[in-house]
Short mmCIF file of C-alpha atoms and ligand atoms in Angstrom, two decimals:
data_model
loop_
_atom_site.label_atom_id
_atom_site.label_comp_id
_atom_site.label_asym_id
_atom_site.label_seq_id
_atom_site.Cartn_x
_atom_site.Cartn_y
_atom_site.Cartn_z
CA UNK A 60 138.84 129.46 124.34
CA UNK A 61 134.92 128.99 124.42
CA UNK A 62 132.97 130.75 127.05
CA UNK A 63 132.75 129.08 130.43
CA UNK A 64 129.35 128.23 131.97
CA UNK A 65 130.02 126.96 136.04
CA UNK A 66 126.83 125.48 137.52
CA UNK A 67 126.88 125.15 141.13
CA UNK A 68 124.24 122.06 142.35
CA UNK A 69 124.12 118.98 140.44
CA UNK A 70 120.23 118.42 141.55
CA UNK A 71 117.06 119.11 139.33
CA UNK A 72 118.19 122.45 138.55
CA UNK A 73 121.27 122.25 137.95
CA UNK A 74 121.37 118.97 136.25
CA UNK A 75 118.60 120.01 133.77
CA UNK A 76 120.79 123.45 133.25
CA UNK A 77 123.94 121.30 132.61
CA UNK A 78 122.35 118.21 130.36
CA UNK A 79 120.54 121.09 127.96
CA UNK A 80 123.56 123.21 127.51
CA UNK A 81 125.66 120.01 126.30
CA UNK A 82 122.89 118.70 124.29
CA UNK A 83 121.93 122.13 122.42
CA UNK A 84 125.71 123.70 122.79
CA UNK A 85 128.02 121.48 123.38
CA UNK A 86 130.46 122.31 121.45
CA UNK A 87 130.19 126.06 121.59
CA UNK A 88 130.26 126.43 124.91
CA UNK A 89 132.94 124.80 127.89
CA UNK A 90 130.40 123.30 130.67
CA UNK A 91 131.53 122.81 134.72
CA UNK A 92 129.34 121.22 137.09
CA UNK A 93 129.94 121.79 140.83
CA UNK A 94 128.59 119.31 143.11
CA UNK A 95 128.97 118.25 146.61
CA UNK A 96 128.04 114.71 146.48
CA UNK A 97 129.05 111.96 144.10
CA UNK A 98 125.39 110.54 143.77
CA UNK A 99 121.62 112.16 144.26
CA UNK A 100 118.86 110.34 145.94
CA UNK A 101 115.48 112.44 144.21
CA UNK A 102 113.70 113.97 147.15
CA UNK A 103 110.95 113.31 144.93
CA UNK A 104 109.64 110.06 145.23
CA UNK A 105 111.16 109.41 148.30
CA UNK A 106 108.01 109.22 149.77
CA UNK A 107 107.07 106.52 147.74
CA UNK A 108 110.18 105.10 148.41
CA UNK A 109 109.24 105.15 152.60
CA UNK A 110 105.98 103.62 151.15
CA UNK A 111 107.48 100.41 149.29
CA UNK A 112 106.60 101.40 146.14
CA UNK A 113 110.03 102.26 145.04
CA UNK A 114 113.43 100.71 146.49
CA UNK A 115 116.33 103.61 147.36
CA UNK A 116 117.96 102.64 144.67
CA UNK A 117 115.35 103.45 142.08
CA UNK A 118 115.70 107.00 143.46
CA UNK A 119 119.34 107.38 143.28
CA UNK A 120 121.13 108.82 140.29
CA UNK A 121 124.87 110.24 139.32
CA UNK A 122 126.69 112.37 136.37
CA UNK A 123 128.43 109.83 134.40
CA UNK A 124 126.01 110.28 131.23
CA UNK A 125 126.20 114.19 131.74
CA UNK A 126 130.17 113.98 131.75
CA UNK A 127 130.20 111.64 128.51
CA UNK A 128 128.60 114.36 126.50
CA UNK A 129 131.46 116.47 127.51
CA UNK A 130 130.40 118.34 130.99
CA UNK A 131 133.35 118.49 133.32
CA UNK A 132 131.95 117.61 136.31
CA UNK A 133 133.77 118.15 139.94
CA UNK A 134 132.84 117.36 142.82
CA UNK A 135 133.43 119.71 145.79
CA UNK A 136 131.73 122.47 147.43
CA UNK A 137 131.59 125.26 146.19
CA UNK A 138 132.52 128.24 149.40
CA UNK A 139 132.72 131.28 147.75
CA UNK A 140 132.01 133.73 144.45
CA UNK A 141 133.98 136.50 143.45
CA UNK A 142 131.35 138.38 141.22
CA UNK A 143 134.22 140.89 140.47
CA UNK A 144 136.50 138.28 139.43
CA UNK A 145 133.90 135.89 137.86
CA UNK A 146 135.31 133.02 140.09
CA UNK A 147 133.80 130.19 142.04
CA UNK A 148 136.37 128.57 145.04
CA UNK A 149 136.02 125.59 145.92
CA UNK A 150 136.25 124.04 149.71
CA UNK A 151 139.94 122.37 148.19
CA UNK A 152 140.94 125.67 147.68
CA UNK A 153 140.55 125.51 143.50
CA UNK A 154 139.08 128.22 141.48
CA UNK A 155 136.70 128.36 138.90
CA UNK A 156 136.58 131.27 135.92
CA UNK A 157 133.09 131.30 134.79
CA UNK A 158 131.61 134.10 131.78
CA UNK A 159 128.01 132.76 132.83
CA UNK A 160 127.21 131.02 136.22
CA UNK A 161 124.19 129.31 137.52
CA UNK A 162 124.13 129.02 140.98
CA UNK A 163 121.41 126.34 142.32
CA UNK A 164 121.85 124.78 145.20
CA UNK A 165 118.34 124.33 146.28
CA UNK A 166 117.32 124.90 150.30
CA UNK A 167 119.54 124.75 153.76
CA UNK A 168 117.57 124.20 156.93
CA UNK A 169 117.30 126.74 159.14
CA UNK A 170 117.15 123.67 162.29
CA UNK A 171 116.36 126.19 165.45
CA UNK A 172 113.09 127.47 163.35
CA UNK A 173 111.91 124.75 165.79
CA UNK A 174 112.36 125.65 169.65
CA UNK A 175 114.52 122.57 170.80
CA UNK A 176 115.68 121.10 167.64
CA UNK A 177 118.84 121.19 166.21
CA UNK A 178 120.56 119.67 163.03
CA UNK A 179 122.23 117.11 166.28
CA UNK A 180 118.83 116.30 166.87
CA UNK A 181 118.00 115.34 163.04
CA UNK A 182 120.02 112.09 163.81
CA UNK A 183 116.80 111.09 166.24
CA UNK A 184 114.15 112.85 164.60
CA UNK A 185 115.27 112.97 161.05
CA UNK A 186 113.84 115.93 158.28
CA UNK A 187 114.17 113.87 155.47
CA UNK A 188 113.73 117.14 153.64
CA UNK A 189 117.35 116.30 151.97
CA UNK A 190 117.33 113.03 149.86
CA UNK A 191 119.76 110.90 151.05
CA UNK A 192 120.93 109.36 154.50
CA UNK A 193 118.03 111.17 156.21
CA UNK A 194 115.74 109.52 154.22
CA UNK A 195 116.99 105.65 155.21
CA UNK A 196 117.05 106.70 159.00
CA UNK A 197 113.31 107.89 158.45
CA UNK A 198 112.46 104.58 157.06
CA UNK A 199 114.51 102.50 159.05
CA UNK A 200 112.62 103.86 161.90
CA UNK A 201 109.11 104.08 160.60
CA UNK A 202 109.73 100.47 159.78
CA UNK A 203 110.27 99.63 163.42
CA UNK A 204 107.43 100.80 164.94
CA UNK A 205 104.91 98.50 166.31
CA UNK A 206 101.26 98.61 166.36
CA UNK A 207 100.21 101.61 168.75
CA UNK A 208 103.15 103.72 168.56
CA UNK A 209 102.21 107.22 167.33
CA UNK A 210 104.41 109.22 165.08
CA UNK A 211 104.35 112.98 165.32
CA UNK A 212 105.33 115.27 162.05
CA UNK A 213 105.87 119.04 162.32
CA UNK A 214 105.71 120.22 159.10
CA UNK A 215 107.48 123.81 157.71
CA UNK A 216 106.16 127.07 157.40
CA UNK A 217 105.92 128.79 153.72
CA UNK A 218 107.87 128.63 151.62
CA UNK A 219 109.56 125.63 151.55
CA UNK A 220 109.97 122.57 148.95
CA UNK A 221 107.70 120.34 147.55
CA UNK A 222 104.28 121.72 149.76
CA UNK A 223 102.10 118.72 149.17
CA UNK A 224 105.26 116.84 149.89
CA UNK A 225 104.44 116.46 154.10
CA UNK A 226 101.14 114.87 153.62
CA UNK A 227 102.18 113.12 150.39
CA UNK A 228 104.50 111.48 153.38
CA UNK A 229 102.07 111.09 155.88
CA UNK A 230 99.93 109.39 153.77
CA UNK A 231 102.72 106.71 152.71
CA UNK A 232 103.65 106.31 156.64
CA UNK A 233 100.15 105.79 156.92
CA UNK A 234 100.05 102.91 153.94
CA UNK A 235 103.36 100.93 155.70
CA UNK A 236 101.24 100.66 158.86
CA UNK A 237 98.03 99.98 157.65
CA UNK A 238 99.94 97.54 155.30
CA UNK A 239 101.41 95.81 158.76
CA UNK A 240 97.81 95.63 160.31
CA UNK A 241 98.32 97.48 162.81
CA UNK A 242 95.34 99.16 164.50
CA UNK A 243 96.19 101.32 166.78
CA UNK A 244 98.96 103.42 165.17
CA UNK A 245 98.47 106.99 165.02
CA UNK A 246 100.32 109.62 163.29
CA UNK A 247 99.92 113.61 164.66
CA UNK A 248 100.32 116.39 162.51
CA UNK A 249 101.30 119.65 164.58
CA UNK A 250 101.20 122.08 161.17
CA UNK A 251 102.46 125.63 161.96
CA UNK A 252 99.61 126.73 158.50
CA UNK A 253 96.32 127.40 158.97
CA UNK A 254 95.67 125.53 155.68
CA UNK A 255 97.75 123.41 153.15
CA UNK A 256 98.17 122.01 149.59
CA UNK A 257 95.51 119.99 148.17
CA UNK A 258 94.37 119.91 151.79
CA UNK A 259 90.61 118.55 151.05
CA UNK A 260 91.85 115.72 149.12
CA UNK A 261 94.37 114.74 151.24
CA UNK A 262 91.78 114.89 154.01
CA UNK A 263 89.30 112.88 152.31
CA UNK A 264 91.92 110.77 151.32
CA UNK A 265 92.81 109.64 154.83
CA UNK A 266 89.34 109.62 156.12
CA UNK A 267 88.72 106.83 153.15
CA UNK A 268 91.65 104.99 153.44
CA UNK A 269 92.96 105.41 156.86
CA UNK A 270 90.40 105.67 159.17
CA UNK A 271 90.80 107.35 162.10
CA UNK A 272 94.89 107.01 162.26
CA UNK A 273 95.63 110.27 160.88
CA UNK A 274 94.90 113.66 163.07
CA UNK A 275 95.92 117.06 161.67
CA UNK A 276 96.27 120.04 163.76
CA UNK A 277 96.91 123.60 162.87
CA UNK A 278 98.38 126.30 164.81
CA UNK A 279 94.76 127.71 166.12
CA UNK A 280 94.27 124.67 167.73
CA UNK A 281 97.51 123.85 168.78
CA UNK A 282 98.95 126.97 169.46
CA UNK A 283 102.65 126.58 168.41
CA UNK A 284 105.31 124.81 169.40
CA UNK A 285 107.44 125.00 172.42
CA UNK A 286 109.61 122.34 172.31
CA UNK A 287 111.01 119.36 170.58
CA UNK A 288 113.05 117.20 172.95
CA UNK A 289 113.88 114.62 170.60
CA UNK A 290 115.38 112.50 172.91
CA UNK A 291 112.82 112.01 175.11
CA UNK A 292 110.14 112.08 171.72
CA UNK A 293 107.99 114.60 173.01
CA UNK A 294 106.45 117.75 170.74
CA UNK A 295 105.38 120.40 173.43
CA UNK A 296 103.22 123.04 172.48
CA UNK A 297 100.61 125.97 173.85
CA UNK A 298 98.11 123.49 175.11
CA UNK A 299 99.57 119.73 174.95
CA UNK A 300 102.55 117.95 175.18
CA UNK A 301 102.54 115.29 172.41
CA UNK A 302 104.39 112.06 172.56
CA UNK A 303 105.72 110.11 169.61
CA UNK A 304 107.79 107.00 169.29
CA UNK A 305 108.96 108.93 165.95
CA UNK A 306 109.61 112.38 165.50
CA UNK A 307 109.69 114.14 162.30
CA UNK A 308 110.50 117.40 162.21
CA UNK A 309 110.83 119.61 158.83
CA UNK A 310 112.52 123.06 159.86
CA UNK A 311 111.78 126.46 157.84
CA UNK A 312 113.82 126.57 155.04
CA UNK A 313 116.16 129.39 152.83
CA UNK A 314 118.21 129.19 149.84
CA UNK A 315 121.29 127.07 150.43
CA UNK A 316 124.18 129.19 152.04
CA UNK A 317 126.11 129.43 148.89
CA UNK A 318 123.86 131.54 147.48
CA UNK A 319 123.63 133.63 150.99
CA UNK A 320 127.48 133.77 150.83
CA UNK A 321 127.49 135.24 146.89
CA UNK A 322 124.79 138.06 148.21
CA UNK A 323 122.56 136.53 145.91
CA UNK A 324 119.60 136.78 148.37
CA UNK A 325 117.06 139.62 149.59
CA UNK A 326 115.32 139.79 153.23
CA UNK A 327 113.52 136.64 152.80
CA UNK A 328 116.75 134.42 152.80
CA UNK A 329 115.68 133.49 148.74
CA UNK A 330 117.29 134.68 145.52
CA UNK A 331 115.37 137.45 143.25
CA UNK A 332 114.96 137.05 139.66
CA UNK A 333 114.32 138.30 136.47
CA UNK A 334 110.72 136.57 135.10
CA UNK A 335 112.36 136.86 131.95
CA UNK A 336 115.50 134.28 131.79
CA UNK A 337 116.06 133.55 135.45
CA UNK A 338 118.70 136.19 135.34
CA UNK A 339 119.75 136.99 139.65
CA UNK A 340 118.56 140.85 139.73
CA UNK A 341 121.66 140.95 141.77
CA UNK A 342 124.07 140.24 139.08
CA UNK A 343 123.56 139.96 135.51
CA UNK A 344 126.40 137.32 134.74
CA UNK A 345 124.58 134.81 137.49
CA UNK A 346 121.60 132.90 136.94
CA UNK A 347 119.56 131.31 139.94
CA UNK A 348 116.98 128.47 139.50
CA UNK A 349 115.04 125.89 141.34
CA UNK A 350 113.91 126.12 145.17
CA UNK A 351 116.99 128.85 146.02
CA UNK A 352 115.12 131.30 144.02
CA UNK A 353 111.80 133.30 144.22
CA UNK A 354 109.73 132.17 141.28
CA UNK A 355 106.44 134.15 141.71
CA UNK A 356 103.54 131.94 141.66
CA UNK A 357 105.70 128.66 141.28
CA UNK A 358 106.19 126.52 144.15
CA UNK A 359 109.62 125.10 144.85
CA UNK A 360 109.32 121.38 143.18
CA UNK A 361 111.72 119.65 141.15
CA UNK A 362 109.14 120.43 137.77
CA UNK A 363 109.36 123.75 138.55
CA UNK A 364 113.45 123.61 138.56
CA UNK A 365 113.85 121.94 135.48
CA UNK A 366 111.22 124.55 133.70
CA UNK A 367 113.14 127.32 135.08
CA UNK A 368 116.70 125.53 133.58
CA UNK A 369 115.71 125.65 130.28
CA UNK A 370 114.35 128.83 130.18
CA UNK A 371 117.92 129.89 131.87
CA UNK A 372 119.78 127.54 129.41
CA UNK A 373 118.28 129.47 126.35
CA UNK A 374 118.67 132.88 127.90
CA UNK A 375 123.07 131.76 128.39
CA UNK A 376 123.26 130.68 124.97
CA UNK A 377 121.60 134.12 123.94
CA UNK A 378 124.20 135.84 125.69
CA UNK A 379 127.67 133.64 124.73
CA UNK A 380 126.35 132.38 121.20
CA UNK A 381 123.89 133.21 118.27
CA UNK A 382 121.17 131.46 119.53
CA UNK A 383 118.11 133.25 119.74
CA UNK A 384 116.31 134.01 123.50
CA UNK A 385 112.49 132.59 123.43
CA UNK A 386 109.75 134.54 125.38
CA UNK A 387 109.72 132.38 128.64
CA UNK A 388 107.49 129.88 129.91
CA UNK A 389 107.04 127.72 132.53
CA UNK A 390 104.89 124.75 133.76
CA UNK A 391 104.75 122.72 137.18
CA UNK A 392 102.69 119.47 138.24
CA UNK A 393 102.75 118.01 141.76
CA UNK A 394 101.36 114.69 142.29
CA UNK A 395 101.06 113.46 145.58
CA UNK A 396 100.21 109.57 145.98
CA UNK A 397 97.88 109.12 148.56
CA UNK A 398 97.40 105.13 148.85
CA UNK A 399 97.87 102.39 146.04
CA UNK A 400 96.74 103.92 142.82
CA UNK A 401 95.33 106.62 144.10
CA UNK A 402 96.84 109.84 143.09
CA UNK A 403 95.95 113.58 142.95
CA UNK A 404 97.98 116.11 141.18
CA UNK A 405 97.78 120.19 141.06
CA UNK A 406 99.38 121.84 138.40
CA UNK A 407 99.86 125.44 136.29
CA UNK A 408 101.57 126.94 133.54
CA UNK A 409 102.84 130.14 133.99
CA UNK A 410 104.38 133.35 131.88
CA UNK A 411 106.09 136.63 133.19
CA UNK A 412 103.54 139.57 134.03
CA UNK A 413 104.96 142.68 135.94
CA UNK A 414 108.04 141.29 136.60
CA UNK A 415 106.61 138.27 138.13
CA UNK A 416 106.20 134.51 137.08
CA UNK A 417 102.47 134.47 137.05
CA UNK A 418 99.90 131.52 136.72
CA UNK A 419 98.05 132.17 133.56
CA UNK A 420 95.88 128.03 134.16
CA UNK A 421 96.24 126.03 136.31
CA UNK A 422 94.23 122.58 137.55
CA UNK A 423 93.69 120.45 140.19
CA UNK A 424 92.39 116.85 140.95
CA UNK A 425 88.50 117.19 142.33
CA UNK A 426 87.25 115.11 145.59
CA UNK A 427 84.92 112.42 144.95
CA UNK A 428 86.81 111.43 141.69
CA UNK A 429 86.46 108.29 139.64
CA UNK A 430 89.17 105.87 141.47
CA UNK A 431 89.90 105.54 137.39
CA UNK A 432 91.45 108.85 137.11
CA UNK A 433 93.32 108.67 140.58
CA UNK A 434 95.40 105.20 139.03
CA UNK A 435 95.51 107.15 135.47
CA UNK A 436 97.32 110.12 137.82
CA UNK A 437 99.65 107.33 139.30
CA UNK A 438 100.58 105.82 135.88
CA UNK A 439 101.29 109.72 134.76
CA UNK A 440 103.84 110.17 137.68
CA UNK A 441 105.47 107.04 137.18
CA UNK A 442 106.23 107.85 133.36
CA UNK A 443 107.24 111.73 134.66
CA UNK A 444 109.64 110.76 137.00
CA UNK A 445 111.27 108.93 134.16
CA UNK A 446 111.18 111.37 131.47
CA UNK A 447 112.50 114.29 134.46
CA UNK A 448 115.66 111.76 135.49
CA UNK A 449 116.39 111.67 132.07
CA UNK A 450 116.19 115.51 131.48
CA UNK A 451 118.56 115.93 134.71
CA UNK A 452 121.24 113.14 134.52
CA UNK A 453 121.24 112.03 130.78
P1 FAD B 73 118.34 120.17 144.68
O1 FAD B 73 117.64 119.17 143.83
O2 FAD B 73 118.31 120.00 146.15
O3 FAD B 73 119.84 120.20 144.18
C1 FAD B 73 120.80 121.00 144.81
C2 FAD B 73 122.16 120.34 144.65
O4 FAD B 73 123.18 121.28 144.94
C3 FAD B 73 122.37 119.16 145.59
O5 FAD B 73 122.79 118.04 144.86
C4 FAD B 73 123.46 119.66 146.55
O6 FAD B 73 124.33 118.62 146.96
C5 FAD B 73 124.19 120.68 145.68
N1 FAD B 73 124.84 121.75 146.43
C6 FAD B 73 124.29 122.62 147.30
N2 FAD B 73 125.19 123.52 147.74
C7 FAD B 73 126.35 123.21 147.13
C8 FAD B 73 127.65 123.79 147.17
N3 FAD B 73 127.93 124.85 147.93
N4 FAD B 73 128.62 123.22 146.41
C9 FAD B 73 128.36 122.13 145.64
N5 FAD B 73 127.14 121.54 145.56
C10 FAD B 73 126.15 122.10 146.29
N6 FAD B 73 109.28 117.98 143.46
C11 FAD B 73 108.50 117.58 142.43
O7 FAD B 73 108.54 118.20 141.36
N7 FAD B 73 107.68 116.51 142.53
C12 FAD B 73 107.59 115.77 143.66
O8 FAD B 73 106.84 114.79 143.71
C13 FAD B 73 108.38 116.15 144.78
N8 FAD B 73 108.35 115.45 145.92
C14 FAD B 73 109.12 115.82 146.98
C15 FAD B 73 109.03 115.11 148.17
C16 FAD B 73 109.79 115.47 149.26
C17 FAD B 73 109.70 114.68 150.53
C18 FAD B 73 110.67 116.59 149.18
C19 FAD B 73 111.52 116.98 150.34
C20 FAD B 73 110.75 117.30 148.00
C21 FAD B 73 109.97 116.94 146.89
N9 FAD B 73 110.03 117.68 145.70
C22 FAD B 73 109.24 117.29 144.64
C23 FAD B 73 110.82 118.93 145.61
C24 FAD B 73 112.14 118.76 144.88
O9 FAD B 73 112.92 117.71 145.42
C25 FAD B 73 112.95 120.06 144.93
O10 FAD B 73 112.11 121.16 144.69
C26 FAD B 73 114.06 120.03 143.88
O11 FAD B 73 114.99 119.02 144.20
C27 FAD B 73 114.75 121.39 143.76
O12 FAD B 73 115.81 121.33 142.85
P2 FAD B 73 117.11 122.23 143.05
O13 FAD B 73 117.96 121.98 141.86
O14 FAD B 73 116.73 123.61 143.39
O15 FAD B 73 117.78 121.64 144.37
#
């Protein structure tokens, strides 16, 4: 028969990984995609989505056009690889022969990161760091707050997804209340990082268009945390005990536990790679992409997984057909929407150096800017996260 490619994770990885390999060889090559859930809410733009610029389900996508081209798509979890064997097993107790595998199943939460929380506790002070049902409850609640309420985020510590992704949010809480008129809302940000992305626009950003409402505080000041009690709504730390009608709390984060399970992983709970093709140093039949592996000077977005998929899709058909591997490259841009057309973006491209996916340019958006180029920025995100959907689900 033709070679088998298994993908484990359906997400922006994964899906890019899957939707190339059918498009460039589909019929060379027999395609499986392993996935949990039966639809995928984008984490990205789910902050726009808490921000009303984007209903949930504008944000939510399946497989059907992936398994029309011919991708066999099943949906279980996968629990276990046998890297002997080349098999993936399932949760129903099915296996899965693979030749090639691409394991991506982007980040688990490690909940007690944060003294007093626990993933219990996410059903009162939701993450949202996982697109789906966490990200309603957040916006249920953030839409029932009332004018003086003050909502406390703890952000992670490095690495973790998306990093302009907690003030991206912040910034859209802040919109929905200054939308509401209210005046004395406040949101608290107890940040375990001395610094963070795109931290003097953001800052500027909020001082323009939120006056006053939004406080950040790092871990000098602050101290660390002690405790979350999320049922009482109270974020303890060193020198304060803060109190918020709405808690959210965004653990520290590793690659998701299949990859753990496989021995994919090193010390730092995240999947080594070859700069080359994406190859798992580990194993040279497995592949690992997207925010479960260590990508250098990439951060973990969802640009950055769908550049690293089609550098592993080439490198796969390389190896199982006559397709010829390309020298690898990479790009990533983040843009973060601060308040109604105004949007800042950072971004690089990137090639292997020393064994490492290094930043050979890179740009950023510049305070003071012409408001022109902020709703410009906006416009560009909107047509991304169109062209990216497409790339993933077909
Ligand atoms: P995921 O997209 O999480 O996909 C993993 C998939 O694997 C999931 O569907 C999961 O169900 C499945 N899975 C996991 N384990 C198993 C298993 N054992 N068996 C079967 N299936 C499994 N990125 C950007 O580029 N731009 C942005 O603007 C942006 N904004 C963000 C905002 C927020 C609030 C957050 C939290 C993230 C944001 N990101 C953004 C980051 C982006 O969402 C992630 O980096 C991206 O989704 C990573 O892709 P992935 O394929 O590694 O993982």
């Amino acid at each position: 028969g033709k070679p088998k490619v298994v993908v484990i994770g359906g997400g922006a990885g994964g899906g890019t990984v899957a939707h190339q390999l059918a498009s460039d060889a589909g019929d060379a090559l027999d395609i499986t995609l392993i996935e949990q859930n039966e639809e995928y809410t984008t984490c990205f733009f789910s902050n726009l989505y808490l921000g009303n610029f984007r209903t949930f389900d504008s944000i939510t996508h399946n497989w059907d056009a992936l398994t029309a081209m011919g991708v066999k798509k099943v949906t279980g979890k996968a629990t276990g690889i046998d890297t002997s064997a080349k098999t993936v097993q399932l949760d129903d107790g099915s296996t899965h022969a693979y030749d090639r595998l691409v394991v991506a199943p982007g980040i688990d939460l490690i909940y007690d990161s944060v003294p007093g929380y626990s993933e219990a506790d996410s059903e009162i002070a939701p993450h949202a760091w996982q697109a789906g049902p966490q990200t309603k409850l957040l916006k249920e609640k953030l839409d029932a707050l009332e004018d003086g309420d003050q909502i406390v985020m703890v952000p992670p510590p490095n690495p973790y997804r998306c990093p302009p992704g907690p003030y991206e949010r912040v910034s859209m809480m802040a919109h929905v209340l200054k939308e509401k008129g209210f005046r004395e809302a406040r949101i608290v940000i107890l940040d375990p990082k001395p610094k963070f992305s795109k931290q003097g626009l953001f800052s500027e950003g909020w001082e323009k268009e939120y006056p006053g409402m939004v406080e950040w505080i790092g871990p000098d000041i602050h101290g660390g945390i002690k405790n979350v009690d999320a049922k009482a709504g109270t974020v303890e730390t060193d020198f304060d005990t803060f109190e918020g009608a709405l808690l959210n709390i965004v653990p520290a984060q590793k690659a998701g536990e299949i990859a753990t399970a496989a021995g994919l992983t090193d010390d730092s709970g995240f999947c080594p790679i070859d700069a080359e093709s994406m190859r798992s140093t580990m194993d040279e039949n497995i592949f690992v992409i997207g925010d479960a592996c260590i990508a250098g000077d990439m951060p973990k977005s969802a640009f950055s997984a769908n550049s690293q998929a089609k550098v592993a899709a080439n490198a796969i058909r390389a190896d199982l057909t006559d397709a010829r591997k390309f020298p690898a490259r990479y790009a990533n841009t983040c843009w973060s929407l601060i308040a109604t057309d105004n949007d800042v973006k950072v971004g690089a491209q990137y090639a292997p150096a020393d064994g490492k996916i290094t930043s050979t340019a890179s740009f950023i958006s510049q305070t003071g800017e012409d408001p022109a180029i902020r709703a410009a920025n906006y416009d560009e995100s909107v047509a991304w996260y169109e062209a990216i959907t497409k790339d993933i689900f077909g």
